[in-house]
mmCIF file of C-alpha atoms in Angstrom:
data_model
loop_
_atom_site.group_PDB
_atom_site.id
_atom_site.type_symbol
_atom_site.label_atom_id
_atom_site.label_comp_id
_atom_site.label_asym_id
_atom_site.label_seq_id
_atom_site.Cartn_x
_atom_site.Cartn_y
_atom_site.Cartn_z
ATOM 1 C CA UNK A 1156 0.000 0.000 0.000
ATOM 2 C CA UNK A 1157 2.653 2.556 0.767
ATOM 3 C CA UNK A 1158 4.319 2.270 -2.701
ATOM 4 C CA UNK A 1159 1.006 2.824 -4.289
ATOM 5 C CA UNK A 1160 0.772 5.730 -1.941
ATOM 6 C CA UNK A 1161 4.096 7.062 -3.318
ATOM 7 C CA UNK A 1162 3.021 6.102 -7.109
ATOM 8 C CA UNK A 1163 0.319 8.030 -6.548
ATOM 9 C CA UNK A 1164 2.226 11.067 -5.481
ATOM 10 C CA UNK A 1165 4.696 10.795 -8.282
ATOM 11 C CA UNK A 1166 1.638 10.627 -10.954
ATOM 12 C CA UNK A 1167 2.472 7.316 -11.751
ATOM 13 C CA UNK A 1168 -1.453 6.188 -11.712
ATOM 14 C CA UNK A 1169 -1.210 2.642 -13.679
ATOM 15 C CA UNK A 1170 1.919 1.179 -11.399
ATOM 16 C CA UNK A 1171 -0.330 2.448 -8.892
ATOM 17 C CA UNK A 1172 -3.201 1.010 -9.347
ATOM 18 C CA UNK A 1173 -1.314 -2.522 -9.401
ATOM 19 C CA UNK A 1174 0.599 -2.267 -6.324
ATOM 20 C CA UNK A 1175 -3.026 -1.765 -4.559
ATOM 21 C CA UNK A 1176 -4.597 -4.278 -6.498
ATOM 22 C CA UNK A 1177 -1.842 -6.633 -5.332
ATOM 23 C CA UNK A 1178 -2.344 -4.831 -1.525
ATOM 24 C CA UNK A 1179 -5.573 -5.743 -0.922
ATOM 25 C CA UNK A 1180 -5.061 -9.082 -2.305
ATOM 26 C CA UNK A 1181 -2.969 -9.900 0.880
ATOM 27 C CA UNK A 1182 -5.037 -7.349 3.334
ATOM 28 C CA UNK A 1183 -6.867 -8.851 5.735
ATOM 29 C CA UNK A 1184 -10.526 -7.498 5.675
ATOM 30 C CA UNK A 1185 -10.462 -5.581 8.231
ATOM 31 C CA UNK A 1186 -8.348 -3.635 6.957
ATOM 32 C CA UNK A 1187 -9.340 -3.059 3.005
ATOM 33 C CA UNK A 1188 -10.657 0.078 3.825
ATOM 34 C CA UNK A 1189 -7.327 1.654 4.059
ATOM 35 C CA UNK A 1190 -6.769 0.551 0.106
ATOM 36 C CA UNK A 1191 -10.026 1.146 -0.530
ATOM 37 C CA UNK A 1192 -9.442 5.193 0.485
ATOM 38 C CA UNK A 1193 -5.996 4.617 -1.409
ATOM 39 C CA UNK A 1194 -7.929 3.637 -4.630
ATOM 40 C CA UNK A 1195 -10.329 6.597 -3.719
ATOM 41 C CA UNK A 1196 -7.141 9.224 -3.817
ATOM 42 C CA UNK A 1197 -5.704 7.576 -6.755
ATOM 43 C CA UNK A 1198 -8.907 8.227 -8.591
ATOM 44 C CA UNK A 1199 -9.112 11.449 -7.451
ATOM 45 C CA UNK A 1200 -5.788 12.633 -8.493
ATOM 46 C CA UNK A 1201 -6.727 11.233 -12.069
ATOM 47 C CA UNK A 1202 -9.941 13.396 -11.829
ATOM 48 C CA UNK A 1203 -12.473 10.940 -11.462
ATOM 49 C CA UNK A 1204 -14.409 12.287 -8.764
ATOM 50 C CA UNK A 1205 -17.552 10.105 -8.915
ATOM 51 C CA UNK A 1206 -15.424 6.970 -8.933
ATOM 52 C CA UNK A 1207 -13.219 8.441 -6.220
ATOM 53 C CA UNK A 1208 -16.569 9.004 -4.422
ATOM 54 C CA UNK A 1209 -17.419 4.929 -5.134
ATOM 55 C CA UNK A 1210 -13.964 3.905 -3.658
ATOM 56 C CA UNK A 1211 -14.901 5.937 -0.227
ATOM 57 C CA UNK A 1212 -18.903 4.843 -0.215
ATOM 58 C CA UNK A 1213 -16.822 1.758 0.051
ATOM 59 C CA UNK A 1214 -14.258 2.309 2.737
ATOM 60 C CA UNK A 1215 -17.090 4.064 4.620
ATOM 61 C CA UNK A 1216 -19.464 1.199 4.095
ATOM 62 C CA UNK A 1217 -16.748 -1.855 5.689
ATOM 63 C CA UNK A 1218 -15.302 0.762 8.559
ATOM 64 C CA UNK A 1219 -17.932 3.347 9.152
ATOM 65 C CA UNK A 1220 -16.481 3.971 12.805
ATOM 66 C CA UNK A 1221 -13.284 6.325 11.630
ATOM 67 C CA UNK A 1222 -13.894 9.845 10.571
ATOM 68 C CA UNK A 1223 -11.440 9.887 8.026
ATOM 69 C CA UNK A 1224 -13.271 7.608 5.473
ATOM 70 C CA UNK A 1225 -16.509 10.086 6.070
ATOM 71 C CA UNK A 1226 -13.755 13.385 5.516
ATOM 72 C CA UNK A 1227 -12.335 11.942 1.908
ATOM 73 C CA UNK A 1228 -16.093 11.161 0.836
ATOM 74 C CA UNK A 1229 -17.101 14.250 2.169
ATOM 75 C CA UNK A 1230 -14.425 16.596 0.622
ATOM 76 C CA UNK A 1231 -15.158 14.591 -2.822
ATOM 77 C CA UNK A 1232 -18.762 15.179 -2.430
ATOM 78 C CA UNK A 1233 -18.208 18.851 -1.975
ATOM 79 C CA UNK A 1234 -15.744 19.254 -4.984
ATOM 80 C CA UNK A 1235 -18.448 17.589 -7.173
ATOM 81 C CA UNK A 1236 -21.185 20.106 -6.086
ATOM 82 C CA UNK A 1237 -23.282 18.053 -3.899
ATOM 83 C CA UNK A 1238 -22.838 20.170 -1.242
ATOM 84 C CA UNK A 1239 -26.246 18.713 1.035
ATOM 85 C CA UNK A 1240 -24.421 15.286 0.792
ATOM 86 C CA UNK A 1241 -21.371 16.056 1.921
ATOM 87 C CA UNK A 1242 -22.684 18.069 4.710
ATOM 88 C CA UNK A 1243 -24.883 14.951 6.070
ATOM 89 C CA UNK A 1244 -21.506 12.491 5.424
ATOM 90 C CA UNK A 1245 -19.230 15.015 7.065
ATOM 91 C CA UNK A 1246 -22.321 15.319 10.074
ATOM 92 C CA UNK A 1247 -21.403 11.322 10.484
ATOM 93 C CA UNK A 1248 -17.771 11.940 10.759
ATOM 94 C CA UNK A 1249 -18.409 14.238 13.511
ATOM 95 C CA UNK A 1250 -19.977 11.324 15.346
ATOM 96 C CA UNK A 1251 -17.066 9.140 15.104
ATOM 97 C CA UNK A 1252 -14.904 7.683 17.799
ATOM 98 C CA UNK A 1253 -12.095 7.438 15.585
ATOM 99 C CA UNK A 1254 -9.647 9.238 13.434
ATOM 100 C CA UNK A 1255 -10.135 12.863 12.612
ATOM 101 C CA UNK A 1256 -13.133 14.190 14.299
ATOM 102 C CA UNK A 1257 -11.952 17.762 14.584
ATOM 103 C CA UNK A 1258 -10.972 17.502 10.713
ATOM 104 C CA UNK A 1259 -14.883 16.216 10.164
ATOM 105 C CA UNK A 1260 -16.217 19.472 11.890
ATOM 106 C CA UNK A 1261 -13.075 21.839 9.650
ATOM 107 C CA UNK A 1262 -14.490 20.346 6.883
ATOM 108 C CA UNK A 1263 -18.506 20.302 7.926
ATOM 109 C CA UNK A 1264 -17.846 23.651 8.681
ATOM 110 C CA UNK A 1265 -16.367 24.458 4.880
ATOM 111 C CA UNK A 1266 -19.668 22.914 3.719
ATOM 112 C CA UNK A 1267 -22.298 25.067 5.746
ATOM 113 C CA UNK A 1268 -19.996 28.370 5.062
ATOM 114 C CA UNK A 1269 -20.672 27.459 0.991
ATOM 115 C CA UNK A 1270 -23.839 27.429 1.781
ATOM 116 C CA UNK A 1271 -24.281 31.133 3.384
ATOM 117 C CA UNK A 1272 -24.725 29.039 6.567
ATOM 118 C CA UNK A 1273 -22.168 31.193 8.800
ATOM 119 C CA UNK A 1274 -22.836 30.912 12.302
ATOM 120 C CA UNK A 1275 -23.910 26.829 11.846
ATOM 121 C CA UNK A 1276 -19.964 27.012 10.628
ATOM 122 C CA UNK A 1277 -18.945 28.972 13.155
ATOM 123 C CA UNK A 1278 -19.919 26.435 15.741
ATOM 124 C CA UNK A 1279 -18.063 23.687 13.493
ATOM 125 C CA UNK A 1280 -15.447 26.074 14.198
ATOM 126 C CA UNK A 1281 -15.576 26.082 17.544
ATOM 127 C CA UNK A 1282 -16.324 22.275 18.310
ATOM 128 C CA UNK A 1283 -12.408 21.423 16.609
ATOM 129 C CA UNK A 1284 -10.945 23.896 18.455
ATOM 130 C CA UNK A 1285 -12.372 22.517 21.470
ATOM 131 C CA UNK A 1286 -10.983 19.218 20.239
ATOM 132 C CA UNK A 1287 -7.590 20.690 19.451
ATOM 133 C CA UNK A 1288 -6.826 24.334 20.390
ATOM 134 C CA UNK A 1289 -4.250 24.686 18.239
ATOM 135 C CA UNK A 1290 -5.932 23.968 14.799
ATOM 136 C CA UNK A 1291 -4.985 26.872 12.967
ATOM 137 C CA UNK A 1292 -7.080 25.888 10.481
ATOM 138 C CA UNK A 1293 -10.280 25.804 12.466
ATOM 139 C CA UNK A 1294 -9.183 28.990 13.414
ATOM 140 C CA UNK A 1295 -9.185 30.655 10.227
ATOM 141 C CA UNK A 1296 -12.370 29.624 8.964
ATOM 142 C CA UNK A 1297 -13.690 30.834 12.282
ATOM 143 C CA UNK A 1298 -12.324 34.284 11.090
ATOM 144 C CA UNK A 1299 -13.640 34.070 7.813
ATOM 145 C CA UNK A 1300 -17.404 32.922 8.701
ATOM 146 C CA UNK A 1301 -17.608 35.465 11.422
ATOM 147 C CA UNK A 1302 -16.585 38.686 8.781
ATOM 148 C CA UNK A 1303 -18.472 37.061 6.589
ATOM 149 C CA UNK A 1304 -21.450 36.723 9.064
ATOM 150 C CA UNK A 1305 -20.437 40.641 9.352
ATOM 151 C CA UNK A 1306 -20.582 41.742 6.086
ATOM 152 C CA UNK A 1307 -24.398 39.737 5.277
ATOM 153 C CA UNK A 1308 -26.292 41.189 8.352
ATOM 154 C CA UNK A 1309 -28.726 43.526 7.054
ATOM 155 C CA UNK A 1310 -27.752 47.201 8.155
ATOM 156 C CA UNK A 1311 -30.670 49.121 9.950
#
C-alpha cells in the first residue's frame, strides 16, 4: 500500500493502481478500507471524482467507525457540487470515535460556510478547536465565517 501511496504522489497512476490491487489481495478485511481510500485518492488525483466518491462509499461502508473515510467522501462530495451530501456524510464523521473528528467538523464547517450558513460554521469552528486548540485551520475559517457573518447582516 505505501508504494502505491508514493506512485500516486509521483503521478504514476497505472503502477499504482497494481501495487493496490496486489495490496488488498494480501489485506486482511479488516483492513481493506485503508486501500479502498488509497484507490479513492488515486482516482481522485486522475480526476475521477464520482469513482473516487465509489472507492470511499466503500471504505465508509466496511469501517464506518473512523472519521477519516466520512472526511475523503465528504471533501469529494463537496468538490463535485453536492454540497447537502457532503454536509450529512461530514455530520457522520463528527460522530465518530475514531480518526479525525476535529478535521470532520473543519471540513462540515467548509460545507455550511458554501452554503451562506455562517454561524452553523462557526460552531463547526468552535467544536475542533475545542478538540484541538491549536488547529490553525479551524481557526481561520472561524475568522472568515464570522466577517463574513459581518458583512451579510442587514444594516438598519
Amino acid at each position: 500500500m505505501t508504494f502505491g501511496i508514493a506512485l500516486i504522489e509521483t503521478a504514476h497512476y497505472a503502477e499504482a493502481r497494481a501495487a493496490l490491487e496486489t495490496a488488498l489481495k494480501f489485506c486482511p478485511p479488516a483492513k481493506q478500507h485503508r486501500i479502498f481510500c488509497q484507490f479513492g485518492h488515486l482516482c481522485r488525483s486522475e480526476g475521477d471524482l464520482h469513482q473516487a466518491a465509489g472507492w470511499f462509499r466503500r471504505a465508509v461502508k466496511l469501517y464506518p467507525h473512523e472519521a477519516d473515510t466520512y472526511i475523503f467522501l465528504g471533501g469529494t462530495l463537496a468538490r463535485l457540487g453536492y454540497l447537502r451530501s457532503a454536509e450529512l456524510i461530514h455530520r457522520r464523521g463528527t460522530e465518530c470515535a475514531e480518526g479525525c473528528v476535529d478535521e470532520a467538523y473543519l471540513n462540515l464547517g467548509l460545507v455550511l460556510r458554501a452554503q451562506g450558513r455562517y454561524a452553523e460554521a462557526a460552531e463547526c469552528c468552535y467544536q475542533a478547536i475545542r478538540i484541538d486548540p491549536n488547529y490553525c485551520a479551524a481557526k481561520q475559517l472561524l475568522r472568515d465565517v464570522q466577517r463574513a457573518e459581518r458583512w451579510t447582516r442587514p444594516k438598519d
